[in-house]
Amino acid sequence: MKAVQFSDHGDRSVIDYGDFPDPTPDRDEVLVDVKAGALNHLDVWTRRGLPGIDLDMPHVPGSDAAGVVLEVGEDVTRFEPGDRVAVSAGVYCGKCEYCRDGEYSMCVNYHIIGEHVRGVHGERAAVPEDNLVEVPSGVEWETAAAAPLVFQTAWRMLLNRGDLTAGESVLVLGASGGVGHAAVQIADYAGAEVYATASSEEKLEYAAEVGADHTINYEDEDFAAEIRELTGKRGVDMVVDHVGEATYPDSIKSLAKGGRVVTCGATTGPNPGAGLNRIFWNQLSVIGSTMANPGEVDDVLELVWDGTFEPRVREVFPMSETARAHEMLEEREGFGKVVVVPDSEYDE
């Protein structure tokens, strides 16, 4: 088969699309004929190299994909050949104290398909049965591939970890990205007043289309100062910040007393100043969140499949042009998700 792969960490030049051994499903795995995959910033970090993660090379990246079941392992009970499926990338042990309590995304052995182990950006992929969800017949492959990782991440961040309720106010940073544009929609669905930042007027228009009540161009404005002005110096109840060092100090400044920052990542760096004086004086909370539990995945994807939420796709590329897809993420081009399709499936 053909697959996206790299044999060394580095810049976009290490990405190749070429022959790779066909996967063989284990007893608990499903062989999927991949129709579409989607990129996340995680793919960029994996390509560059993440501290403490030693990958088997060559490595096939990709945490998001959707396709048709070709074959199932002998222990698989939920799927059969011909089923339409999408990948939910979080792998958990099912045995530790957190898994026993139903908090699978806090599993001590938690890892992510495409980050810690071989990913799914190839013509075929062998995926554990527990990491697949059913895709209804009316859902397009690009939508099915683009939705799972970012919508489950944003859903858990806002509604479980952040405990967002109707009538509260929430600021979503980087609203044009995958998690950001999902968070805007989920916050709007929850009945919150939604503030969103992005780097261009075009991106802000898209953010408004999917649910933002107020938009801020962070290239032209100090978003913390703008939030204070828009809220009458009160601040917002929650900030969704997956950007990290570059935005964290202003995220803290944007909060009302008793507010909370919820984070699932640190694109610009993991070590900002803590801002402890502001945290204790204003009684703020900083909350971490990673992926989601299976029930949360089912809940949010049901709302994607029925059209309540819309994964916006900024561009679709053949997998042979994955380097260009990475460039779009790194250069912050466009709004929403970037999708890659096996060259054999690509139709211009």
mmCIF file of C-alpha atoms in Angstrom:
data_model
loop_
_atom_site.group_PDB
_atom_site.id
_atom_site.type_symbol
_atom_site.label_atom_id
_atom_site.label_comp_id
_atom_site.label_asym_id
_atom_site.label_seq_id
_atom_site.Cartn_x
_atom_site.Cartn_y
_atom_site.Cartn_z
ATOM 1 C CA MET A 1 0.000 0.000 0.000
ATOM 2 C CA LYS A 2 0.922 3.680 -0.108
ATOM 3 C CA ALA A 3 1.234 5.718 3.090
ATOM 4 C CA VAL A 4 2.458 9.058 4.397
ATOM 5 C CA GLN A 5 5.671 8.430 6.344
ATOM 6 C CA PHE A 6 8.946 9.844 7.621
ATOM 7 C CA SER A 7 12.175 8.130 8.654
ATOM 8 C CA ASP A 8 13.714 11.075 10.522
ATOM 9 C CA HIS A 9 12.368 13.987 12.523
ATOM 10 C CA GLY A 10 12.719 17.388 10.946
ATOM 11 C CA ASP A 11 11.080 19.985 8.732
ATOM 12 C CA ARG A 12 8.473 19.283 6.056
ATOM 13 C CA SER A 13 11.083 17.850 3.711
ATOM 14 C CA VAL A 14 11.188 14.596 5.706
ATOM 15 C CA ILE A 15 7.596 13.746 4.695
ATOM 16 C CA ASP A 16 7.225 11.103 1.984
ATOM 17 C CA TYR A 17 4.297 9.284 0.394
ATOM 18 C CA GLY A 18 5.301 5.879 -0.834
ATOM 19 C CA ASP A 19 5.187 2.127 -0.422
ATOM 20 C CA PHE A 20 4.640 0.775 3.080
ATOM 21 C CA PRO A 21 3.929 -2.798 4.286
ATOM 22 C CA ASP A 22 0.260 -3.692 4.346
ATOM 23 C CA PRO A 23 -1.051 -3.797 7.939
ATOM 24 C CA THR A 24 -2.374 -7.058 9.342
ATOM 25 C CA PRO A 25 -5.049 -6.719 12.046
ATOM 26 C CA ASP A 26 -4.496 -8.357 15.431
ATOM 27 C CA ARG A 27 -7.260 -10.287 17.176
ATOM 28 C CA ASP A 28 -8.841 -7.103 18.564
ATOM 29 C CA GLU A 29 -8.200 -4.902 15.515
ATOM 30 C CA VAL A 30 -10.094 -3.852 12.414
ATOM 31 C CA LEU A 31 -8.526 -3.330 8.992
ATOM 32 C CA VAL A 32 -9.871 -0.089 7.519
ATOM 33 C CA ASP A 33 -9.823 1.003 3.878
ATOM 34 C CA VAL A 34 -9.055 4.674 4.516
ATOM 35 C CA LYS A 35 -11.129 7.140 2.494
ATOM 36 C CA ALA A 36 -9.926 10.350 4.173
ATOM 37 C CA GLY A 37 -7.659 11.528 6.977
ATOM 38 C CA ALA A 38 -7.333 14.864 8.744
ATOM 39 C CA LEU A 39 -4.377 16.733 10.198
ATOM 40 C CA ASN A 40 -3.923 18.191 13.657
ATOM 41 C CA HIS A 41 -1.098 20.286 15.088
ATOM 42 C CA LEU A 42 -0.109 17.065 16.821
ATOM 43 C CA ASP A 43 1.094 15.805 13.432
ATOM 44 C CA VAL A 44 3.475 18.760 13.165
ATOM 45 C CA TRP A 45 4.903 18.138 16.640
ATOM 46 C CA THR A 46 5.272 14.421 15.983
ATOM 47 C CA ARG A 47 7.131 15.120 12.750
ATOM 48 C CA ARG A 48 9.474 17.555 14.495
ATOM 49 C CA GLY A 49 10.045 15.132 17.385
ATOM 50 C CA LEU A 50 8.505 15.105 20.859
ATOM 51 C CA PRO A 51 10.709 14.712 23.962
ATOM 52 C CA GLY A 52 10.424 11.287 25.551
ATOM 53 C CA ILE A 53 8.679 9.635 22.595
ATOM 54 C CA ASP A 54 10.768 7.175 20.570
ATOM 55 C CA LEU A 55 8.960 6.124 17.430
ATOM 56 C CA ASP A 56 9.522 3.059 15.298
ATOM 57 C CA MET A 57 10.805 4.383 11.989
ATOM 58 C CA PRO A 58 9.613 4.840 9.359
ATOM 59 C CA HIS A 59 6.594 6.314 11.127
ATOM 60 C CA VAL A 60 3.138 6.727 9.587
ATOM 61 C CA PRO A 61 1.517 9.830 11.152
ATOM 62 C CA GLY A 62 -2.145 10.697 11.496
ATOM 63 C CA SER A 63 -4.653 10.520 14.361
ATOM 64 C CA ASP A 64 -7.823 11.208 12.366
ATOM 65 C CA ALA A 65 -9.227 9.044 9.554
ATOM 66 C CA ALA A 66 -12.430 7.504 8.262
ATOM 67 C CA GLY A 67 -13.164 4.642 5.914
ATOM 68 C CA VAL A 68 -14.729 1.235 5.300
ATOM 69 C CA VAL A 69 -14.056 -1.946 7.275
ATOM 70 C CA LEU A 70 -12.251 -4.521 5.121
ATOM 71 C CA GLU A 71 -11.483 -7.220 7.679
ATOM 72 C CA VAL A 72 -11.904 -7.845 11.403
ATOM 73 C CA GLY A 73 -9.823 -9.750 13.958
ATOM 74 C CA GLU A 74 -11.324 -12.879 15.503
ATOM 75 C CA ASP A 75 -12.131 -11.142 18.819
ATOM 76 C CA VAL A 76 -13.905 -8.158 17.220
ATOM 77 C CA THR A 77 -17.657 -8.061 17.913
ATOM 78 C CA ARG A 78 -18.802 -4.513 17.097
ATOM 79 C CA PHE A 79 -17.900 -4.261 13.411
ATOM 80 C CA GLU A 80 -17.996 -6.301 10.236
ATOM 81 C CA PRO A 81 -16.749 -5.805 6.669
ATOM 82 C CA GLY A 82 -18.552 -2.991 4.882
ATOM 83 C CA ASP A 83 -19.194 -0.879 7.979
ATOM 84 C CA ARG A 84 -18.386 2.840 7.798
ATOM 85 C CA VAL A 85 -16.097 3.929 10.641
ATOM 86 C CA ALA A 86 -13.983 6.801 11.962
ATOM 87 C CA VAL A 87 -10.962 6.717 14.253
ATOM 88 C CA SER A 88 -11.032 8.002 17.837
ATOM 89 C CA ALA A 89 -7.335 8.157 18.589
ATOM 90 C CA GLY A 90 -7.034 7.848 22.380
ATOM 91 C CA VAL A 91 -5.850 4.396 23.510
ATOM 92 C CA TYR A 92 -6.351 3.397 27.147
ATOM 93 C CA CYS A 93 -5.521 0.259 29.166
ATOM 94 C CA GLY A 94 -8.941 -0.357 30.736
ATOM 95 C CA LYS A 95 -7.274 -1.659 33.930
ATOM 96 C CA CYS A 96 -5.828 1.255 35.929
ATOM 97 C CA GLU A 97 -7.695 3.122 38.668
ATOM 98 C CA TYR A 98 -8.776 5.889 36.285
ATOM 99 C CA CYS A 99 -10.136 3.464 33.698
ATOM 100 C CA ARG A 100 -11.993 1.573 36.452
ATOM 101 C CA ASP A 101 -13.584 4.894 37.443
ATOM 102 C CA GLY A 102 -14.589 5.598 33.839
ATOM 103 C CA GLU A 103 -11.999 8.365 33.378
ATOM 104 C CA TYR A 104 -10.334 6.686 30.418
ATOM 105 C CA SER A 105 -8.650 9.833 29.095
ATOM 106 C CA MET A 106 -6.737 10.021 32.412
ATOM 107 C CA CYS A 107 -5.431 6.443 32.016
ATOM 108 C CA VAL A 108 -1.869 6.052 33.319
ATOM 109 C CA ASN A 109 -1.006 4.151 30.122
ATOM 110 C CA TYR A 110 -2.858 6.527 27.792
ATOM 111 C CA HIS A 111 -1.387 7.076 24.354
ATOM 112 C CA ILE A 112 -2.541 8.444 21.035
ATOM 113 C CA ILE A 113 -2.641 6.800 17.629
ATOM 114 C CA GLY A 114 -0.294 8.706 15.343
ATOM 115 C CA GLU A 115 1.657 10.291 18.204
ATOM 116 C CA HIS A 116 3.005 7.354 20.210
ATOM 117 C CA VAL A 117 2.256 4.518 17.770
ATOM 118 C CA ARG A 118 1.739 4.131 14.018
ATOM 119 C CA GLY A 119 -0.925 6.431 12.619
ATOM 120 C CA VAL A 120 -3.637 6.136 10.000
ATOM 121 C CA HIS A 121 -2.603 8.312 7.054
ATOM 122 C CA GLY A 122 -2.265 5.577 4.483
ATOM 123 C CA GLU A 123 -4.450 3.601 2.115
ATOM 124 C CA ARG A 124 -5.205 1.105 4.898
ATOM 125 C CA ALA A 125 -4.851 1.044 8.672
ATOM 126 C CA ALA A 126 -5.216 -1.591 11.401
ATOM 127 C CA VAL A 127 -7.034 0.025 14.333
ATOM 128 C CA PRO A 128 -8.151 -1.407 17.703
ATOM 129 C CA GLU A 129 -11.880 -2.046 17.787
ATOM 130 C CA ASP A 130 -12.242 0.254 20.819
ATOM 131 C CA ASN A 131 -10.812 3.129 18.769
ATOM 132 C CA LEU A 132 -13.476 3.092 16.083
ATOM 133 C CA VAL A 133 -16.887 4.736 15.973
ATOM 134 C CA GLU A 134 -19.685 4.067 13.521
ATOM 135 C CA VAL A 135 -20.279 6.679 10.803
ATOM 136 C CA PRO A 136 -23.839 7.031 9.440
ATOM 137 C CA SER A 137 -24.312 6.573 5.709
ATOM 138 C CA GLY A 138 -25.158 10.216 4.995
ATOM 139 C CA VAL A 139 -21.957 11.674 6.453
ATOM 140 C CA GLU A 140 -19.222 12.650 3.983
ATOM 141 C CA TRP A 141 -15.805 11.067 4.447
ATOM 142 C CA GLU A 142 -14.084 14.439 4.866
ATOM 143 C CA THR A 143 -16.470 15.353 7.693
ATOM 144 C CA ALA A 144 -16.073 11.962 9.370
ATOM 145 C CA ALA A 145 -12.285 12.241 9.243
ATOM 146 C CA ALA A 146 -12.138 15.864 10.399
ATOM 147 C CA ALA A 147 -14.435 15.638 13.430
ATOM 148 C CA PRO A 148 -13.316 13.123 16.075
ATOM 149 C CA LEU A 149 -10.126 14.471 17.659
ATOM 150 C CA VAL A 150 -10.963 18.171 17.806
ATOM 151 C CA PHE A 151 -14.635 17.899 18.689
ATOM 152 C CA GLN A 152 -14.081 15.358 21.464
ATOM 153 C CA THR A 153 -11.234 17.490 22.832
ATOM 154 C CA ALA A 154 -13.288 20.685 22.841
ATOM 155 C CA TRP A 155 -16.385 18.921 24.236
ATOM 156 C CA ARG A 156 -14.516 17.558 27.266
ATOM 157 C CA MET A 157 -12.667 20.848 27.804
ATOM 158 C CA LEU A 158 -15.763 22.979 27.950
ATOM 159 C CA LEU A 159 -18.498 20.769 29.348
ATOM 160 C CA ASN A 160 -16.722 18.239 31.562
ATOM 161 C CA ARG A 161 -13.488 19.798 32.786
ATOM 162 C CA GLY A 162 -14.622 23.410 32.414
ATOM 163 C CA ASP A 163 -18.229 22.810 33.539
ATOM 164 C CA LEU A 164 -19.518 25.543 31.233
ATOM 165 C CA THR A 165 -23.172 26.437 31.790
ATOM 166 C CA ALA A 166 -25.746 28.519 29.954
ATOM 167 C CA GLY A 167 -25.425 32.242 30.550
ATOM 168 C CA GLU A 168 -21.685 32.180 31.199
ATOM 169 C CA SER A 169 -19.130 33.910 28.964
ATOM 170 C CA VAL A 170 -16.236 32.137 27.262
ATOM 171 C CA LEU A 171 -13.259 33.377 25.256
ATOM 172 C CA VAL A 172 -11.931 30.968 22.618
ATOM 173 C CA LEU A 173 -8.386 31.707 21.488
ATOM 174 C CA GLY A 174 -7.285 30.647 18.015
ATOM 175 C CA ALA A 175 -10.869 30.172 16.899
ATOM 176 C CA SER A 176 -9.857 29.391 13.306
ATOM 177 C CA GLY A 177 -8.025 26.163 14.201
ATOM 178 C CA GLY A 178 -9.445 22.683 14.647
ATOM 179 C CA VAL A 179 -10.047 22.736 18.409
ATOM 180 C CA GLY A 180 -10.845 26.450 18.329
ATOM 181 C CA HIS A 181 -13.626 26.281 15.758
ATOM 182 C CA ALA A 182 -15.098 23.245 17.539
ATOM 183 C CA ALA A 183 -14.982 25.090 20.888
ATOM 184 C CA VAL A 184 -16.853 28.087 19.452
ATOM 185 C CA GLN A 185 -19.677 25.820 18.275
ATOM 186 C CA ILE A 186 -19.863 23.857 21.521
ATOM 187 C CA ALA A 187 -19.846 26.999 23.666
ATOM 188 C CA ASP A 188 -22.642 28.466 21.567
ATOM 189 C CA TYR A 189 -24.584 25.188 21.836
ATOM 190 C CA ALA A 190 -24.186 25.298 25.633
ATOM 191 C CA GLY A 191 -25.820 28.736 25.744
ATOM 192 C CA ALA A 192 -22.704 30.763 26.529
ATOM 193 C CA GLU A 193 -21.826 34.228 25.280
ATOM 194 C CA VAL A 194 -18.891 33.523 22.978
ATOM 195 C CA TYR A 195 -15.860 35.725 22.352
ATOM 196 C CA ALA A 196 -13.365 34.520 19.743
ATOM 197 C CA THR A 197 -9.922 35.585 18.543
ATOM 198 C CA ALA A 198 -8.275 35.030 15.162
ATOM 199 C CA SER A 199 -5.584 36.660 13.023
ATOM 200 C CA SER A 200 -7.646 38.019 10.117
ATOM 201 C CA GLU A 201 -11.042 39.491 9.375
ATOM 202 C CA GLU A 202 -11.875 36.552 7.085
ATOM 203 C CA LYS A 203 -11.233 34.074 9.902
ATOM 204 C CA LEU A 204 -13.301 36.177 12.296
ATOM 205 C CA GLU A 205 -16.197 36.165 9.842
ATOM 206 C CA TYR A 206 -16.076 32.367 9.808
ATOM 207 C CA ALA A 207 -15.958 32.327 13.622
ATOM 208 C CA ALA A 208 -19.070 34.470 13.716
ATOM 209 C CA GLU A 209 -20.778 32.129 11.239
ATOM 210 C CA VAL A 210 -20.271 29.149 13.532
ATOM 211 C CA GLY A 211 -21.396 30.851 16.742
ATOM 212 C CA ALA A 212 -19.116 33.634 18.010
ATOM 213 C CA ASP A 213 -21.013 36.642 19.406
ATOM 214 C CA HIS A 214 -17.934 38.899 19.582
ATOM 215 C CA THR A 215 -14.706 38.665 17.582
ATOM 216 C CA ILE A 216 -11.232 40.110 18.185
ATOM 217 C CA ASN A 217 -8.366 40.341 15.718
ATOM 218 C CA TYR A 218 -5.379 39.563 17.942
ATOM 219 C CA GLU A 219 -2.963 40.883 15.313
ATOM 220 C CA ASP A 220 -4.455 44.370 15.650
ATOM 221 C CA GLU A 221 -5.736 44.407 19.235
ATOM 222 C CA ASP A 222 -4.629 43.435 22.726
ATOM 223 C CA PHE A 223 -7.249 40.774 23.317
ATOM 224 C CA ALA A 224 -7.092 41.020 27.126
ATOM 225 C CA ALA A 225 -7.685 44.774 27.005
ATOM 226 C CA GLU A 226 -10.472 44.304 24.475
ATOM 227 C CA ILE A 227 -12.162 41.697 26.678
ATOM 228 C CA ARG A 228 -12.037 44.062 29.671
ATOM 229 C CA GLU A 229 -13.654 46.777 27.567
ATOM 230 C CA LEU A 230 -16.318 44.518 26.043
ATOM 231 C CA THR A 231 -17.284 43.116 29.443
ATOM 232 C CA GLY A 232 -17.272 46.397 31.359
ATOM 233 C CA LYS A 233 -13.999 45.441 33.095
ATOM 234 C CA ARG A 234 -15.535 42.247 34.471
ATOM 235 C CA GLY A 235 -13.777 39.667 32.280
ATOM 236 C CA VAL A 236 -15.075 36.307 31.053
ATOM 237 C CA ASP A 237 -15.930 33.200 33.052
ATOM 238 C CA MET A 238 -13.765 30.880 30.979
ATOM 239 C CA VAL A 239 -10.860 31.067 28.542
ATOM 240 C CA VAL A 240 -10.136 28.178 26.162
ATOM 241 C CA ASP A 241 -6.382 28.416 25.597
ATOM 242 C CA HIS A 242 -4.501 25.788 23.598
ATOM 243 C CA VAL A 243 -1.833 28.285 22.473
ATOM 244 C CA GLY A 244 0.394 28.342 25.567
ATOM 245 C CA GLU A 245 3.236 30.730 26.411
ATOM 246 C CA ALA A 246 2.284 33.440 23.923
ATOM 247 C CA THR A 247 -1.249 33.873 25.260
ATOM 248 C CA TYR A 248 -1.397 32.505 28.811
ATOM 249 C CA PRO A 249 -0.595 35.783 30.658
ATOM 250 C CA ASP A 250 -3.354 37.602 28.786
ATOM 251 C CA SER A 251 -5.707 34.655 29.257
ATOM 252 C CA ILE A 252 -5.345 35.061 33.021
ATOM 253 C CA LYS A 253 -5.898 38.817 32.681
ATOM 254 C CA SER A 254 -9.098 38.187 30.690
ATOM 255 C CA LEU A 255 -10.832 36.272 33.475
ATOM 256 C CA ALA A 256 -13.501 37.493 35.839
ATOM 257 C CA LYS A 257 -13.045 36.755 39.537
ATOM 258 C CA GLY A 258 -13.511 33.031 40.084
ATOM 259 C CA GLY A 259 -12.936 32.340 36.375
ATOM 260 C CA ARG A 260 -11.020 29.462 34.828
ATOM 261 C CA VAL A 261 -8.571 28.811 32.018
ATOM 262 C CA VAL A 262 -8.975 25.419 30.371
ATOM 263 C CA THR A 263 -6.079 24.137 28.263
ATOM 264 C CA CYS A 264 -5.478 21.099 26.088
ATOM 265 C CA GLY A 265 -2.153 22.114 24.574
ATOM 266 C CA ALA A 266 0.678 24.595 24.291
ATOM 267 C CA THR A 267 1.409 25.310 20.635
ATOM 268 C CA THR A 268 3.762 28.224 21.389
ATOM 269 C CA GLY A 269 5.460 26.638 24.388
ATOM 270 C CA PRO A 270 4.635 24.930 27.707
ATOM 271 C CA ASN A 271 6.279 27.173 30.306
ATOM 272 C CA PRO A 272 4.687 30.622 30.732
ATOM 273 C CA GLY A 273 4.943 32.545 33.963
ATOM 274 C CA ALA A 274 2.427 31.103 36.419
ATOM 275 C CA GLY A 275 0.816 34.422 37.353
ATOM 276 C CA LEU A 276 0.238 33.116 40.863
ATOM 277 C CA ASN A 277 -0.485 36.553 42.330
ATOM 278 C CA ARG A 278 -3.397 37.070 39.963
ATOM 279 C CA ILE A 279 -4.528 33.457 40.415
ATOM 280 C CA PHE A 280 -4.813 33.557 44.193
ATOM 281 C CA TRP A 281 -6.096 37.148 44.455
ATOM 282 C CA ASN A 282 -8.849 36.613 41.880
ATOM 283 C CA GLN A 283 -9.417 32.978 42.951
ATOM 284 C CA LEU A 284 -8.851 31.636 39.459
ATOM 285 C CA SER A 285 -8.531 28.026 38.266
ATOM 286 C CA VAL A 286 -6.204 26.595 35.616
ATOM 287 C CA ILE A 287 -7.582 23.289 34.336
ATOM 288 C CA GLY A 288 -5.951 20.736 32.047
ATOM 289 C CA SER A 289 -7.826 18.471 29.637
ATOM 290 C CA THR A 290 -6.827 15.758 27.172
ATOM 291 C CA MET A 291 -8.998 14.111 24.518
ATOM 292 C CA ALA A 292 -12.223 12.553 25.920
ATOM 293 C CA ASN A 293 -13.843 9.451 27.387
ATOM 294 C CA PRO A 294 -15.793 7.073 25.108
ATOM 295 C CA GLY A 295 -19.210 8.328 26.240
ATOM 296 C CA GLU A 296 -18.170 11.917 25.578
ATOM 297 C CA VAL A 297 -16.932 10.925 22.119
ATOM 298 C CA ASP A 298 -20.298 9.336 21.332
ATOM 299 C CA ASP A 299 -22.223 12.356 22.628
ATOM 300 C CA VAL A 300 -20.381 14.955 20.591
ATOM 301 C CA LEU A 301 -20.095 12.922 17.400
ATOM 302 C CA GLU A 302 -23.834 12.283 17.413
ATOM 303 C CA LEU A 303 -24.221 16.061 17.185
ATOM 304 C CA VAL A 304 -21.707 16.174 14.330
ATOM 305 C CA TRP A 305 -23.423 13.381 12.427
ATOM 306 C CA ASP A 306 -26.861 15.057 12.724
ATOM 307 C CA GLY A 307 -25.488 18.412 11.522
ATOM 308 C CA THR A 308 -25.716 20.336 14.806
ATOM 309 C CA PHE A 309 -21.942 20.855 14.645
ATOM 310 C CA GLU A 310 -20.033 21.414 11.415
ATOM 311 C CA PRO A 311 -16.360 20.533 11.035
ATOM 312 C CA ARG A 312 -15.170 23.199 8.606
ATOM 313 C CA VAL A 313 -12.680 21.874 6.041
ATOM 314 C CA ARG A 314 -10.296 24.516 4.737
ATOM 315 C CA GLU A 315 -8.606 22.351 2.085
ATOM 316 C CA VAL A 316 -8.446 18.763 0.807
ATOM 317 C CA PHE A 317 -5.117 17.435 -0.509
ATOM 318 C CA PRO A 318 -3.964 14.102 -1.905
ATOM 319 C CA MET A 319 -1.724 12.370 0.631
ATOM 320 C CA SER A 320 1.238 12.875 -1.685
ATOM 321 C CA GLU A 321 0.901 16.596 -0.867
ATOM 322 C CA THR A 322 0.889 16.152 2.913
ATOM 323 C CA ALA A 323 3.906 18.463 3.202
ATOM 324 C CA ARG A 324 1.752 21.273 1.817
ATOM 325 C CA ALA A 325 -0.978 20.352 4.316
ATOM 326 C CA HIS A 326 1.574 20.676 7.150
ATOM 327 C CA GLU A 327 2.569 24.064 5.761
ATOM 328 C CA MET A 328 -1.031 25.282 6.016
ATOM 329 C CA LEU A 329 -1.072 24.392 9.714
ATOM 330 C CA GLU A 330 2.329 25.885 10.451
ATOM 331 C CA GLU A 331 1.573 29.119 8.588
ATOM 332 C CA ARG A 332 -1.957 29.371 10.072
ATOM 333 C CA GLU A 333 -3.586 29.520 6.649
ATOM 334 C CA GLY A 334 -7.363 29.287 6.483
ATOM 335 C CA PHE A 335 -10.149 28.256 8.867
ATOM 336 C CA GLY A 336 -10.949 24.790 10.183
ATOM 337 C CA LYS A 337 -9.426 21.412 9.376
ATOM 338 C CA VAL A 338 -7.039 20.252 6.650
ATOM 339 C CA VAL A 339 -7.948 16.890 5.102
ATOM 340 C CA VAL A 340 -5.732 14.459 3.190
ATOM 341 C CA VAL A 341 -7.041 11.694 0.940
ATOM 342 C CA PRO A 342 -5.168 8.653 -0.447
ATOM 343 C CA ASP A 343 -4.042 9.483 -3.956
ATOM 344 C CA SER A 344 -6.037 6.501 -5.211
ATOM 345 C CA GLU A 345 -9.195 8.107 -3.752
ATOM 346 C CA TYR A 346 -8.462 11.722 -4.607
ATOM 347 C CA ASP A 347 -10.847 13.383 -7.048
ATOM 348 C CA GLU A 348 -10.105 16.980 -8.004
#
